XYZ file of C-alpha atoms in Angstrom:
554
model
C 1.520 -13.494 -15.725
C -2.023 -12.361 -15.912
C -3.865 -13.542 -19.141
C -7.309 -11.530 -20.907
C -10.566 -13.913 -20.535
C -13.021 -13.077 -22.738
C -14.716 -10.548 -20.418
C -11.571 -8.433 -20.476
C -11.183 -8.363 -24.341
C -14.753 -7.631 -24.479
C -14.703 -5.020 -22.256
C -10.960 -3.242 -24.078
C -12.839 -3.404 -27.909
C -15.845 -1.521 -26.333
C -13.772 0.766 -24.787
C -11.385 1.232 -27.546
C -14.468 2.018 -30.072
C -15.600 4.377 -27.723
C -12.258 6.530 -28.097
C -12.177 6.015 -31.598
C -15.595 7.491 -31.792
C -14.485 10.396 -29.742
C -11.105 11.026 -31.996
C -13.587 10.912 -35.464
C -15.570 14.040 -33.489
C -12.370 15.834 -31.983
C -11.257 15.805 -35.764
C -14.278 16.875 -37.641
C -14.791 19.636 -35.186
C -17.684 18.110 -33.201
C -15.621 18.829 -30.373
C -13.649 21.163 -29.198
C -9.776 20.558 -27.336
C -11.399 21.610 -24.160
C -14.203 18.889 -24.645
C -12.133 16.769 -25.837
C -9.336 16.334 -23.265
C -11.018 14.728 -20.182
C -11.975 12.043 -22.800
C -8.767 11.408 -24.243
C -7.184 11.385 -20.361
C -8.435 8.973 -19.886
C -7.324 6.853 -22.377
C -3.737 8.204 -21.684
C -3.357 10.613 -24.178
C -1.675 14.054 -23.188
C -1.201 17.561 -25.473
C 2.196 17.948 -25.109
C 5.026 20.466 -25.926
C 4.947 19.110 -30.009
C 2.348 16.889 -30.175
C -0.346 14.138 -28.340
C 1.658 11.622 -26.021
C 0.528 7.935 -25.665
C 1.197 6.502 -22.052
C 1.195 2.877 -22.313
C 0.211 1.135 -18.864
C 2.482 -1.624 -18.292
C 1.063 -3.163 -15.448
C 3.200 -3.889 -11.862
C 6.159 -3.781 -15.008
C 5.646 -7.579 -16.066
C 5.280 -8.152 -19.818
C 5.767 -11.259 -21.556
C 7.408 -11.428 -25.512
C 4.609 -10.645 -27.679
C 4.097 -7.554 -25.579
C 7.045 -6.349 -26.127
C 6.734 -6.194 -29.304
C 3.600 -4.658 -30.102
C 5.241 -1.826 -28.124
C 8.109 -2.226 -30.869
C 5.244 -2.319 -33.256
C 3.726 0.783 -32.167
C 7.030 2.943 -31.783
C 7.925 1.772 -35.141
C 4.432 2.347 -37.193
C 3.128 5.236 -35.404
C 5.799 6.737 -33.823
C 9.796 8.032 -34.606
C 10.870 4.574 -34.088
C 12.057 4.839 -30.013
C 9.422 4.763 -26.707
C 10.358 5.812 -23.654
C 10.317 3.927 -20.147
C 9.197 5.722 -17.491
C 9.570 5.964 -13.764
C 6.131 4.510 -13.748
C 6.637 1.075 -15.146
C 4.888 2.858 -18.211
C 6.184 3.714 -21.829
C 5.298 6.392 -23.918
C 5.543 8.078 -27.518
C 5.961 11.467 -27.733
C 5.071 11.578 -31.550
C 1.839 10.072 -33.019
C -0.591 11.940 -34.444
C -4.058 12.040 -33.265
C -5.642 10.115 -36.071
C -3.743 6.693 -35.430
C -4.625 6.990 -31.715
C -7.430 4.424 -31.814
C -5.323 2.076 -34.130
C -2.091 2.192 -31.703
C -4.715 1.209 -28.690
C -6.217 -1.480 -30.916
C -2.987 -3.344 -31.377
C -1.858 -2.749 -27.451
C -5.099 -4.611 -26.833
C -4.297 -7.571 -29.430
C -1.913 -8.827 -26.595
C -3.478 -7.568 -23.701
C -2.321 -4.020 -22.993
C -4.416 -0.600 -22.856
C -3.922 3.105 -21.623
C -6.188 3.298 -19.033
C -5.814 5.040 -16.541
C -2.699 6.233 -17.082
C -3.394 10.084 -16.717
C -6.312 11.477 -14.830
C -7.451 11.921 -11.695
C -7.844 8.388 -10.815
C -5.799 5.505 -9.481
C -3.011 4.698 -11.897
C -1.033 2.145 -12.924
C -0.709 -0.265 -9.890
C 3.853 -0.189 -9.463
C 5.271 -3.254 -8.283
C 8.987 -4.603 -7.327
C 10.532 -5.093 -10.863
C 12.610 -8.702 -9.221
C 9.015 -10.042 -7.896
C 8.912 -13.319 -8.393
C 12.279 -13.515 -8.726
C 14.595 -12.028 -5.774
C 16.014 -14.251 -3.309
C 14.963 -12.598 -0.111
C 11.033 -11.832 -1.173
C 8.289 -13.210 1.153
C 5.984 -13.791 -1.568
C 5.144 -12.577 -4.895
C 3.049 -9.469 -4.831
C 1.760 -9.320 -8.316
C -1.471 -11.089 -8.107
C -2.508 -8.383 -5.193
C -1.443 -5.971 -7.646
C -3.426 -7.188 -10.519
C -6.391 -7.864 -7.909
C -5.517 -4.032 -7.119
C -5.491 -3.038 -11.313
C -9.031 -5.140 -11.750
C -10.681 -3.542 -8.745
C -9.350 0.182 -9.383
C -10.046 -0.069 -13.297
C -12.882 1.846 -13.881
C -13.923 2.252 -10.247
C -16.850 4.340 -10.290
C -16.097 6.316 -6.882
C -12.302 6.972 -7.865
C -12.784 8.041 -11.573
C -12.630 11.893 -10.200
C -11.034 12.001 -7.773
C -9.442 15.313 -6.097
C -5.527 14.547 -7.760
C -3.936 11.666 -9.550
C -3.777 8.646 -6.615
C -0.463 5.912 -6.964
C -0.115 2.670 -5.162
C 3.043 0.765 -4.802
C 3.617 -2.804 -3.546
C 6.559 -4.745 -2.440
C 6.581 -8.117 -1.162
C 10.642 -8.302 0.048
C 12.357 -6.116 2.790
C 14.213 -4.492 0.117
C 12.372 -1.491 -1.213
C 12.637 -1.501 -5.360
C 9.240 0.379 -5.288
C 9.836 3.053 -3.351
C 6.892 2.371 -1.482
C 7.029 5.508 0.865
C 6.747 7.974 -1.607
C 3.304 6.795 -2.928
C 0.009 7.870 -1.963
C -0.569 4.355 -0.544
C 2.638 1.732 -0.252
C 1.910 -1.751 0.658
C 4.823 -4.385 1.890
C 3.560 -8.283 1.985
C 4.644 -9.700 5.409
C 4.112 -12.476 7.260
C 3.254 -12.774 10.865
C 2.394 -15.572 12.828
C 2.291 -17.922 9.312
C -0.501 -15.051 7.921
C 0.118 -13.311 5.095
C -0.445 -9.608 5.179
C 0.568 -6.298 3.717
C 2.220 -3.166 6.009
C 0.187 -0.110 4.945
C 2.067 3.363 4.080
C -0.434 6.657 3.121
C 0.552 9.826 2.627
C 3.534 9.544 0.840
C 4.569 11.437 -2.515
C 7.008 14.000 -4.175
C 6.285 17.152 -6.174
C 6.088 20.583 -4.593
C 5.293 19.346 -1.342
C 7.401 16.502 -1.114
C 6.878 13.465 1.815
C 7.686 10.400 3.208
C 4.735 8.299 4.298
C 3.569 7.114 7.622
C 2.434 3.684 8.705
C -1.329 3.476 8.972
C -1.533 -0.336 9.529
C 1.463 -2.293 10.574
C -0.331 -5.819 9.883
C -3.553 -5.674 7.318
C -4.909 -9.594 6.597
C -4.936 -10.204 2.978
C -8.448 -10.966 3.184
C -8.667 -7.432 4.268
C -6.881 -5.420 1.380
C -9.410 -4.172 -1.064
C -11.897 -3.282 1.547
C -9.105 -1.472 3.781
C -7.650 0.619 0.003
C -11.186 1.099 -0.521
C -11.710 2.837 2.964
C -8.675 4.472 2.612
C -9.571 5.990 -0.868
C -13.312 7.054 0.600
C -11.695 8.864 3.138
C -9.770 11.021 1.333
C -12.656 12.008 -0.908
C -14.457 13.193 1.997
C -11.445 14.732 3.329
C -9.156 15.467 0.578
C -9.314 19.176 -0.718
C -10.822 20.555 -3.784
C -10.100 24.409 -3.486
C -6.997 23.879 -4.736
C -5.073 21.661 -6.811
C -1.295 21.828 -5.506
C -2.951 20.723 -2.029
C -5.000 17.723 -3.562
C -2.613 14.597 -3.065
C -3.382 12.647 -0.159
C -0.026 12.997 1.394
C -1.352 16.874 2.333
C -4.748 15.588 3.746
C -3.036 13.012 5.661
C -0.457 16.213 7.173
C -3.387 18.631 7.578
C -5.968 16.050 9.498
C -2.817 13.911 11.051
C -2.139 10.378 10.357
C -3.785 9.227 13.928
C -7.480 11.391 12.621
C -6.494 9.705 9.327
C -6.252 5.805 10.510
C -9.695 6.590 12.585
C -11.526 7.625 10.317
C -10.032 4.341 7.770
C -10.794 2.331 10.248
C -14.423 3.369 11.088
C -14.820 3.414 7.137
C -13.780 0.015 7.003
C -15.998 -1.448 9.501
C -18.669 -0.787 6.878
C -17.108 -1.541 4.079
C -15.765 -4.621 5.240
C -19.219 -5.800 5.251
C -20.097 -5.156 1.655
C -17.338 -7.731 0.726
C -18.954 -11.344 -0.055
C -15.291 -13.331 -0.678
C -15.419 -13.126 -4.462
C -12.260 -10.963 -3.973
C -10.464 -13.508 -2.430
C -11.901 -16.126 -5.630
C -10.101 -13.946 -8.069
C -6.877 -13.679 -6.374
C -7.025 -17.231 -5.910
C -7.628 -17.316 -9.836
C -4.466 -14.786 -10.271
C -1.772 -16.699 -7.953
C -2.536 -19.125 -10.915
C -1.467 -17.013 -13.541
C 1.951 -15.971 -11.264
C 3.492 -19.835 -10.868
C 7.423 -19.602 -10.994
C 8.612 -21.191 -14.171
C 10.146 -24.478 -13.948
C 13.555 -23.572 -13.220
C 16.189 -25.895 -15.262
C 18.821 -27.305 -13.823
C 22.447 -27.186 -15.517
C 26.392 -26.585 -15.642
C 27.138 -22.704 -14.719
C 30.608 -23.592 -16.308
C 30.370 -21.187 -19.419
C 29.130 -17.979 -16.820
C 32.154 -19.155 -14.789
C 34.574 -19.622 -17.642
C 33.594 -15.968 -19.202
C 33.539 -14.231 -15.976
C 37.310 -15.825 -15.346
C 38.549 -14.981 -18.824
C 36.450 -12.035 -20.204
C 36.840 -8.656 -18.457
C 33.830 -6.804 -20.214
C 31.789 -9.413 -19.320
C 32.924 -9.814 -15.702
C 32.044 -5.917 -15.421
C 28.825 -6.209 -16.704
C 28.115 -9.563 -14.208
C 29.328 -7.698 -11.365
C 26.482 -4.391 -11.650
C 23.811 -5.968 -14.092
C 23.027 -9.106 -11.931
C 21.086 -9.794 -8.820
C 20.508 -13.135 -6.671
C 17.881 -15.374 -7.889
C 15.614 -17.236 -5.950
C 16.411 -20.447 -8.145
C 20.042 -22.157 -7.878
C 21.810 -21.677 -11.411
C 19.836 -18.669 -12.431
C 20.516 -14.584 -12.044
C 18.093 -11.709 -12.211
C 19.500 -9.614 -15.314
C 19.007 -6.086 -15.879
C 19.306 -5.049 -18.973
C 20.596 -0.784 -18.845
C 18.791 1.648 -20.427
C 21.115 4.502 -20.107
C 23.784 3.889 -22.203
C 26.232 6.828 -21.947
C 25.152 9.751 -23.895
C 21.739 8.160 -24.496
C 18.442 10.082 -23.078
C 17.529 7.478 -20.244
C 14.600 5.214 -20.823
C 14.857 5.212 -24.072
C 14.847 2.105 -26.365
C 14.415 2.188 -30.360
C 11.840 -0.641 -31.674
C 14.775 -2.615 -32.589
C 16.538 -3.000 -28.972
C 12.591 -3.138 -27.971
C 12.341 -6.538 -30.137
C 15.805 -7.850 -29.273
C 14.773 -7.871 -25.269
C 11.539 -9.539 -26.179
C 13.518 -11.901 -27.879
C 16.007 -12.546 -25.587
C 13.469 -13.532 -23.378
C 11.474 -15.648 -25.613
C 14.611 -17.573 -25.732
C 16.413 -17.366 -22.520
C 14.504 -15.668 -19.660
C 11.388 -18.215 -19.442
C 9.136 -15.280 -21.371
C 9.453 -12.984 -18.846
C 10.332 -8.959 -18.926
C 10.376 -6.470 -16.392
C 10.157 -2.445 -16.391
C 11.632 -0.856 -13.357
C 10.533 2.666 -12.229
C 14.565 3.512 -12.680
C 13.642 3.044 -16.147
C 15.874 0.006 -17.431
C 14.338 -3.614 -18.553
C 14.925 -6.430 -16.924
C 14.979 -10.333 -17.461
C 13.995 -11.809 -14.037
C 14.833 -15.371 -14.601
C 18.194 -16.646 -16.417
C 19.962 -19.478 -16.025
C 23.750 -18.619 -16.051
C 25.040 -20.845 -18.769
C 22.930 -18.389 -20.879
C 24.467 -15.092 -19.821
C 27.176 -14.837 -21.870
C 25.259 -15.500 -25.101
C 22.725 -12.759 -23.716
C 25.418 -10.304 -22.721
C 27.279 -10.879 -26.787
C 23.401 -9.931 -27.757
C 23.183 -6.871 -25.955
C 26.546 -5.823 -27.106
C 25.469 -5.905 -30.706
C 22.407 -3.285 -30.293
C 23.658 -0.636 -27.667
C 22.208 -2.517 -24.490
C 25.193 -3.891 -22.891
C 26.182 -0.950 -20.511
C 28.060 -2.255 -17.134
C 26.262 0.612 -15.161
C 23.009 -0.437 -12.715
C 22.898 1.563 -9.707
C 26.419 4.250 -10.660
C 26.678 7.459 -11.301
C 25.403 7.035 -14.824
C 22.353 4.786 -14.259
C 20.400 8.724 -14.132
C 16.834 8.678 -13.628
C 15.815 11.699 -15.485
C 12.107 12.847 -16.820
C 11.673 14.468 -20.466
C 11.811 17.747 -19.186
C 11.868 21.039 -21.478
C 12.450 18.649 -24.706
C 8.833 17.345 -24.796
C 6.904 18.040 -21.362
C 5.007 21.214 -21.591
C 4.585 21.410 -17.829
C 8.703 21.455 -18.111
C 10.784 24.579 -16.851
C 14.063 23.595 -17.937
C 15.480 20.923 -19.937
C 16.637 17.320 -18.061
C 17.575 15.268 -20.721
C 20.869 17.000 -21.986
C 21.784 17.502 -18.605
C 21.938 13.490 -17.936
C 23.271 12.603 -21.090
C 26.516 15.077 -20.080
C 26.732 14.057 -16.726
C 27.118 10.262 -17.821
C 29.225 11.379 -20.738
C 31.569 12.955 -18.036
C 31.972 10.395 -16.105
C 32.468 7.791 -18.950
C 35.299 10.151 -20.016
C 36.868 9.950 -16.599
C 36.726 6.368 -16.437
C 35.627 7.360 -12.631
C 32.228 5.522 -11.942
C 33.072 1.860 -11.033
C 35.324 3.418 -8.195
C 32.605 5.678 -7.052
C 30.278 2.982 -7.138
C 26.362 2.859 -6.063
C 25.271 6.724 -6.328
C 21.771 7.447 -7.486
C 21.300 10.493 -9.525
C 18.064 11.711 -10.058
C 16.591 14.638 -12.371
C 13.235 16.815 -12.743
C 12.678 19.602 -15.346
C 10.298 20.871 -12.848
C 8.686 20.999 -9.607
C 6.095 17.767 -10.234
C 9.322 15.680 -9.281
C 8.549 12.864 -12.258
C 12.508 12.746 -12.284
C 12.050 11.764 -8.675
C 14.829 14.167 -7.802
C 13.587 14.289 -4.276
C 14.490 11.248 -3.161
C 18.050 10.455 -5.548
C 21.630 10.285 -3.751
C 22.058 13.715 -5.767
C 18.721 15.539 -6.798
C 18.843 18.037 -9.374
C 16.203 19.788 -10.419
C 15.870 22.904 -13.154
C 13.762 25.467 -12.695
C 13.099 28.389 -14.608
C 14.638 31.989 -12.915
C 13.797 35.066 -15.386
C 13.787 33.118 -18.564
C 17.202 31.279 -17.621
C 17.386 27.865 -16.704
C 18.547 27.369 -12.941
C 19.149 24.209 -11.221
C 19.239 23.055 -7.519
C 20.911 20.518 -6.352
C 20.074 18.120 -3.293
C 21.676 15.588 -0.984
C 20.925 13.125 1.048
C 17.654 11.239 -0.837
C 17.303 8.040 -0.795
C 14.501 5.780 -2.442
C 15.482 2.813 -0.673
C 13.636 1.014 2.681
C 15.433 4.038 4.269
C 13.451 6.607 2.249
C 14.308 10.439 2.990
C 13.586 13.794 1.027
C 17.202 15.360 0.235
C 17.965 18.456 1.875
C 18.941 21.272 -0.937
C 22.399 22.890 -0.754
C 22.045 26.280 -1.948
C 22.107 28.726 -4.794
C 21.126 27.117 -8.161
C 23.283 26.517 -10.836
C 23.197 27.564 -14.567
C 22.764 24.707 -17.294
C 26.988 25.249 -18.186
C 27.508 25.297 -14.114
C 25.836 22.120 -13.022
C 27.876 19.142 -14.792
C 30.948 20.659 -13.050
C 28.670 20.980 -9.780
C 28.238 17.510 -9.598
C 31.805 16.282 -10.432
C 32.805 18.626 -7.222
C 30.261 16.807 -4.974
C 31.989 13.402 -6.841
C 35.614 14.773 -5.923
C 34.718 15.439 -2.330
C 32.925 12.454 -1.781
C 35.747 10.801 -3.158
C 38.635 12.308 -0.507
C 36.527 11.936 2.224
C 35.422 8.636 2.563
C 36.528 6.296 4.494
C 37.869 3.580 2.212
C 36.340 1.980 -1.184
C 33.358 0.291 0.265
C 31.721 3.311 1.801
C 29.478 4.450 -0.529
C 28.075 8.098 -1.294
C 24.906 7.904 0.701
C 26.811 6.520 3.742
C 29.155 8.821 3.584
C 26.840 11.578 3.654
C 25.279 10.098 6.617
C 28.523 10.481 8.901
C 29.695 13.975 7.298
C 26.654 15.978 6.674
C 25.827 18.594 4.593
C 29.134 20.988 5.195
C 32.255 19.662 3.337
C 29.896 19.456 -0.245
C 28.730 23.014 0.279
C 32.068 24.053 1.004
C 33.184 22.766 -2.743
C 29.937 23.998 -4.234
C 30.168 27.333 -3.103
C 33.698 28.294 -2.165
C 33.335 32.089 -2.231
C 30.874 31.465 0.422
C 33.382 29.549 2.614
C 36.193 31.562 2.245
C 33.733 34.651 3.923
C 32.370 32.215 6.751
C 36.266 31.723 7.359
């Protein structure tokens, strides 16, 4: 992974004094809140519901051991003792208090971490594929065009204001883990004709206005990429609109203009801006493919993974959701859950925080992962290792058998910290998954993707889950709307909403209805949710949502 030179630590300690300057005034009254906040956003710091939020950029979701634990450090010091993973490869803390700001962003930068750009309208934190490097099927590893991507955005002094918030997600396997088309700009590394080169999505995002993306280049040269994102990015401030913030994102600008004006106008941009490129671009990356060299795998006996799977049924459960193909014979990618039942998802106290990073100090080559579905992953084990990593995880809470079912819940704060919130997410995951726990249901379900906002800004992602809920405020009273049909997958699609909201003590046994007729109606064990909802449609859920309404339609 990508180390600091002396350049970049110069350039975090200036920037961190700067802030710390700017705190000492916000406190002594030199400035006012309103002064005050476009300074602090952009050092990641938000006012939220109780108090300032710290949004830790974790960047493309790679973090080696001693990273990990300054983010135990930090949570445990300055915080309540817990951060929170978020569907941006980010963490945060929802608790410290203004004055130890400049001291939590001191110690991120001890090990090479910052804030930046993590709020603002600018281009944040750079999302990658939380198995690159790793996953069997993957063309190449796309984190060095996402760090190139993170140098070249940081700071950028055309994109520091720009019209809305502007995300970029990269991919380098078939297999979308980045959801790609619901960024403002989603790259997938492909080869053609031996050349490596990236497949360019715009326009996609969620929210209020919620879209899939559209292919503006189907083959862009490597050579090409910053000059093409930089085209892209000039465009939209000339085009993008300003009148009014809810149709800012790029994903209306591309709809209004159309993505044929759009690509035109890219690609006459880029014809100059190609120009003002010298090659010193493709010197760095060069530099950062260094820094992204695949361990040296070890070669060994899988006999004690094959003699636990055989003989231990806990374990074998785990094994069979928490582990994906490696690359490497002997090895498994490990995902380490999150979202234990009951627990608010993404959570992780310091202690789990410092168990991970040392699980990987000792097993997993010094690797960790964050994936936007908010769990931690180890993305190189050999197998012989497993079960000592799986007896680990068992001791702190992090052992859940649950990646990709029913209670593997993407959900965003919500109502419980996020002042933007209009109803609460949190308790309604933590029942949900408590639900199903209790009726011992989820392993026969299998892969279903639920996904929950506390509002319409979508951070819950509810737009594109297997089963979107989101709440919504209707006269004081919390509602929430259910959808069906997302996906967040290579197949990306928006859900399509069934009906009439729910109240907060209707919406647990909403769900378990859906779950029931999914259940009875498909066509044997291995069809799963989504594909059954492909081949039935919309009708037989609605009819067990609302059955007052289909008793009248009969």
């Amino acid at each position: 992974m990508y180390k600091y030179n002396e350049f970049d630590e110069a350039f975090l300690a200036e920037r961190n004094a700067q802030f710390r300057a700017q705190v000492e005034r916000r406190i002594d009254g030199s400035l006012t809140e309103e002064e005050f906040r476009p300074l602090r956003l952009m050092n990641g710091v938000y006012l939220q519901l109780h108090a300032y939020m710290l949004r830790v950029a974790i960047p493309y979701g790679t973090l080696n051991p001693d990273q990990m634990r300054a983010l135990a450090l930090l949570a445990e010091k300055w915080d309540r003792g817990y951060g929170h993973f978020t569907t941006r490869q980010n963490i945060q803390y929802n608790w410290p208090k203004l004055r130890d700001l400049p001291d939590m962003l001191d110690a991120l930068g001890k090990v090479g971490l910052h804030a930046i750009q993590t709020s603002g309208n600018t281009i944040r934190n750079t999302t990658a594929d939380h198995f690159a490097g790793a996953a069997a099927e993957e063309v190449t590893d796309p984190r060095p065009y996402a760090e190139l991507i993170r140098q070249w955005s940081t700071d950028h002094p055309e994109f520091q204001f720009l019209g809305r918030k502007f995300k970029i997600a990269i991919t380098g396997s078939n297999t979308d883990r980045a959801v790609i088309k619901a960024h403002d700009v989603g790259l997938q590394v492909i080869e053609q004709d031996g050349q490596i080169g990236f497949k360019v999505i715009v326009g996609g995002g969620l929210g209020r206005t919620p879209m899939i993306g559209k292919t503006l280049r189907e083959f862009l040269p490597q050579a090409d990429l910053l000059p093409y994102l930089e085209s892209v990015l000039t465009v939209y401030n000339v085009l993008g609109r300003r009148d009014n913030k809810y149709k800012a994102r790029i994903k209306i600008t591309v709809s209004e203009n159309g993505i044929d004006t759009y690509r035109a106008m890219t690609e006459e941009a880029f014809l100059t801006i190609r120009g003002q490129y010298d090659g010193t671009d493709q010197q760095l990356l060069e530099e950062f493919k260094a820094h992204f060299q695949a361990p040296e795998f070890r070669s060994a006996s899988t006999e004690a993974f094959d003699t636990a799977y055989e003989n231990d049924p806990v374990f074998r459960a785990w094994a069979d959701t928490n582990l994906d193909q490696h690359r490497a014979e002997g090895h498994a990618i490990a995902t380490i859950s999150i979202k234990a039942h009951g627990a608010t998802p993404g959570d992780a106290s310091a202690e789990q925080i410092r168990v991970m990073a040392d699980l990987a100090e000792q097993y997993g080559y010094g690797e960790l992962r964050i994936s936007h579905q908010q769990n931690v992953i180890l993305p190189h084990v050999h197998k012989s290792d497993l079960p000592a990593i799986h007896a680990k995880l068992k001791e702190h809470g992090l052992a859940t058998a649950n990646l990709g079912l029913i209670s593997d819940i993407i959900a965003c704060p919500g109502m419980d910290y996020c002042n933007l919130a209009t109803a609460r997410s949190i308790p309604v995951a933590q029942e949900i998954a408590t639900r199903f726990d209790e009726l011992k249901l989820e392993h026969d379900i299998g892969h279903l993707q639920i996904k929950i906002s506390g509002c319409i800004n979508a951070c819950g992602h509810h737009h594109v889950g297997h089963i979107g809920i989101l709440g919504l405020d209707r006269a004081g009273v919390e509602n929430y709307q259910i959808t069906l049909g997302g996906d967040a997958s290579e197949n990306a699609a928006i859900g399509t909403r069934t009906g009439p909201g729910f109240a907060y003590d209707e919406i647990v046994p909403a769900v378990e209805r859906i779950v029931e007729t999914y259940l009875a109606i498909r066509e044997n064990a291995e069809e799963t949710f989504i594909e059954t909802y492909r081949r039935v449609g919309m009708d037989p859920f609605k009819a067990a949502l609302y059955p007052e309404a289909a008793k009248k339609v009969a």
